[in-house]
PDB file of C-alpha atoms and ligand atoms in Angstrom:
ATOM      1  CA  MET A 219       0.070   0.004  -0.360  1.00 37.00           C
ATOM      2  CA  LEU A 220       1.526   3.457  -0.791  1.00 39.00           C
ATOM      3  CA  ASN A 221       1.525   6.056   1.433  1.00 46.00           C
ATOM      4  CA  GLU A 222       0.023   9.327   1.204  1.00 49.00           C
ATOM      5  CA  HIS A 223       3.787  11.115   1.563  1.00 55.00           C
ATOM      6  CA  ASP A 224       7.081   9.822   1.200  1.00 50.00           C
ATOM      7  CA  GLU A 225       8.021  10.380   4.619  1.00 49.00           C
ATOM      8  CA  ARG A 226      11.859   9.384   5.332  1.00 48.00           C
ATOM      9  CA  ASP A 227      14.665  10.447   7.804  1.00 44.00           C
ATOM     10  CA  GLU A 228      16.774  12.966   5.783  1.00 45.00           C
ATOM     11  CA  GLY A 229      19.220  14.448   7.859  1.00 44.00           C
ATOM     12  CA  ASP A 230      20.947  16.961   6.162  1.00 45.00           C
ATOM     13  CA  GLY A 231      21.541  15.045   3.263  1.00 48.00           C
ATOM     14  CA  ARG A 232      20.491  17.829   0.931  1.00 53.00           C
ATOM     15  CA  CYS A 233      22.239  19.106  -2.389  1.00 54.00           C
ATOM     16  CA  PRO A 234      21.992  21.355  -4.595  1.00 53.00           C
ATOM     17  CA  GLU A 235      20.825  21.143  -8.425  1.00 56.00           C
ATOM     18  CA  PRO A 236      24.400  21.093 -10.130  1.00 60.00           C
ATOM     19  CA  GLY A 237      25.261  24.604 -11.710  1.00 65.00           C
ATOM     20  CA  THR A 238      22.989  26.593 -10.192  1.00 63.00           C
ATOM     21  CA  GLY A 239      24.434  27.097  -6.176  1.00 73.00           C
ATOM     22  CA  GLY A 240      21.528  25.997  -4.954  1.00 70.00           C
ATOM     23  CA  ARG A 241      19.517  28.644  -6.472  1.00 77.00           C
ATOM     24  CA  ARG A 242      15.916  27.617  -7.904  1.00 73.00           C
ATOM     25  CA  GLU A 243      14.720  28.364 -11.585  1.00 82.00           C
ATOM     26  CA  HIS A 244      10.878  29.416 -10.418  1.00 86.00           C
ATOM     27  CA  ALA A 245       9.310  30.220  -7.576  1.00 91.00           C
ATOM     28  CA  VAL A 246       7.954  27.702  -4.986  1.00 90.00           C
ATOM     29  CA  ARG A 247       4.584  28.605  -4.687  1.00 93.00           C
ATOM     30  CA  VAL A 248       2.953  28.560  -1.291  1.00 95.00           C
ATOM     31  CA  THR A 249      -0.970  28.851  -0.409  1.00 96.00           C
ATOM     32  CA  LEU A 250      -2.919  29.263   2.812  1.00 94.00           C
ATOM     33  CA  GLY A 251      -6.149  28.679   3.304  1.00 85.00           C
ATOM     34  CA  THR A 252      -8.269  30.231   6.538  1.00 86.00           C
ATOM     35  CA  ASP A 253      -8.798  26.847   8.111  1.00 88.00           C
ATOM     36  CA  GLY A 254      -7.611  24.642   7.075  1.00 91.00           C
ATOM     37  CA  PRO A 255      -3.569  23.150   5.586  1.00 96.00           C
ATOM     38  CA  MET A 256      -0.695  25.321   4.530  1.00 97.00           C
ATOM     39  CA  LEU A 257      -0.112  24.085   0.712  1.00 97.00           C
ATOM     40  CA  ILE A 258       3.304  23.598  -0.366  1.00 96.00           C
ATOM     41  CA  GLU A 259       4.335  22.934  -4.611  1.00 94.00           C
ATOM     42  CA  GLY A 260       6.058  19.573  -3.769  1.00 93.00           C
ATOM     43  CA  PRO A 261       8.549  17.796  -3.760  1.00 94.00           C
ATOM     44  CA  VAL A 262       9.125  19.511  -0.274  1.00 95.00           C
ATOM     45  CA  GLU A 263      10.927  19.508   2.420  1.00 96.00           C
ATOM     46  CA  VAL A 264      10.210  20.085   6.126  1.00 96.00           C
ATOM     47  CA  ALA A 265      12.213  20.778   8.913  1.00 96.00           C
ATOM     48  CA  LEU A 266      11.172  19.605  12.030  1.00 95.00           C
ATOM     49  CA  PRO A 267      11.733  21.108  15.332  1.00 93.00           C
ATOM     50  CA  ASP A 268      13.541  18.307  17.091  1.00 95.00           C
ATOM     51  CA  GLY A 269      15.556  18.681  13.709  1.00 97.00           C
ATOM     52  CA  ARG A 270      14.611  15.636  11.282  1.00 96.00           C
ATOM     53  CA  VAL A 271      13.879  16.571   7.807  1.00 97.00           C
ATOM     54  CA  VAL A 272      10.602  15.007   6.378  1.00 97.00           C
ATOM     55  CA  ARG A 273       9.762  14.856   2.707  1.00 97.00           C
ATOM     56  CA  SER A 274       6.911  14.446   0.401  1.00 96.00           C
ATOM     57  CA  ASP A 275       7.131  13.978  -3.128  1.00 96.00           C
ATOM     58  CA  ARG A 276       3.346  14.646  -3.921  1.00 96.00           C
ATOM     59  CA  PHE A 277       2.829  17.422  -6.776  1.00 95.00           C
ATOM     60  CA  THR A 278       1.176  19.402  -3.552  1.00 97.00           C
ATOM     61  CA  ALA A 279       2.028  18.742   0.384  1.00 97.00           C
ATOM     62  CA  ALA A 280      -0.264  19.704   2.428  1.00 97.00           C
ATOM     63  CA  VAL A 281       1.474  20.733   6.035  1.00 97.00           C
ATOM     64  CA  CYS A 282      -0.542  20.930   9.166  1.00 96.00           C
ATOM     65  CA  LEU A 283      -1.324  24.425  10.793  1.00 94.00           C
ATOM     66  CA  CYS A 284      -4.156  23.880  13.195  1.00 92.00           C
ATOM     67  CA  GLY A 285      -1.693  21.321  15.428  1.00 91.00           C
ATOM     68  CA  LEU A 286      -4.040  18.509  15.289  1.00 94.00           C
ATOM     69  CA  SER A 287      -3.036  15.926  12.671  1.00 95.00           C
ATOM     70  CA  ALA A 288      -2.074  12.897  13.582  1.00 97.00           C
ATOM     71  CA  ARG A 289       0.350  12.520  11.122  1.00 96.00           C
ATOM     72  CA  TYR A 290       2.004  15.559  11.304  1.00 95.00           C
ATOM     73  CA  PRO A 291       3.092  17.702  10.353  1.00 96.00           C
ATOM     74  CA  TRP A 292       1.583  16.727   7.480  1.00 97.00           C
ATOM     75  CA  CYS A 293      -2.318  17.424   7.415  1.00 97.00           C
ATOM     76  CA  ASP A 294      -4.828  14.533   7.662  1.00 97.00           C
ATOM     77  CA  THR A 295      -7.725  16.581   7.621  1.00 96.00           C
ATOM     78  CA  SER A 296      -8.381  16.653  11.489  1.00 95.00           C
ATOM     79  CA  HIS A 297      -8.902  20.949  10.991  1.00 94.00           C
ATOM     80  CA  ARG A 298     -12.341  19.898   9.938  1.00 93.00           C
ATOM     81  CA  ARG A 299     -13.436  18.889  13.845  1.00 92.00           C
ATOM     82  CA  ARG A 300     -12.781  22.486  14.628  1.00 85.00           C
ATOM     83  CA  PRO A 301     -15.183  25.522  14.215  1.00 82.00           C
ATOM     84  CA  PRO A 302     -14.230  28.185  11.899  1.00 76.00           C
ATOM     85  CA  ARG A 303     -11.891  31.428  12.802  1.00 75.00           C
ATOM     86  CA  SER A 304     -14.467  33.197  12.330  1.00 76.00           C
ATOM     87  CA  GLN A 305     -16.929  31.044  14.867  1.00 81.00           C
ATOM     88  CA  ARG A 306     -13.787  31.396  17.343  1.00 77.00           C
ATOM     89  CA  ASN A 307     -12.779  34.580  17.197  1.00 69.00           C
ATOM     90  CA  ALA A 308     -16.645  36.021  17.582  1.00 70.00           C
ATOM     91  CA  GLN A 309     -16.580  33.953  20.805  1.00 61.00           C
TER      92      GLN A 309
HETATM   93  S1  LIG B 128      -4.328  21.761   9.192  1.00 95.64           S
HETATM   94 FE1  LIG B 128      -5.396  20.231   8.941  1.00 95.64          FE
HETATM   95  S2  LIG B 128      -4.831  18.745  10.055  1.00 95.64           S
HETATM   96 FE2  LIG B 128      -4.204  20.734  10.998  1.00 95.64          FE
END
């Protein structure tokens, strides 16, 4: 069975593309929703506070911003159980 994300500990083994000096040819698009995850064009590596680096090779990776995901840092749609921010702020 395929995992939703290709997660593995990459340590610090990142290699810049040859001849680019590590600089990308294009900007990476990041899309923020109002109450959901941050969507990032993949592949993407996420550096965690504990020093691990996890990677997703999907075309778009969904990074959890709500902190409820059981698959953190990846969104598992747990944010849908929370009331929308507009309702939380009104209380
Ligand atoms: S943003 Fe979706 S589970 Fe946190």
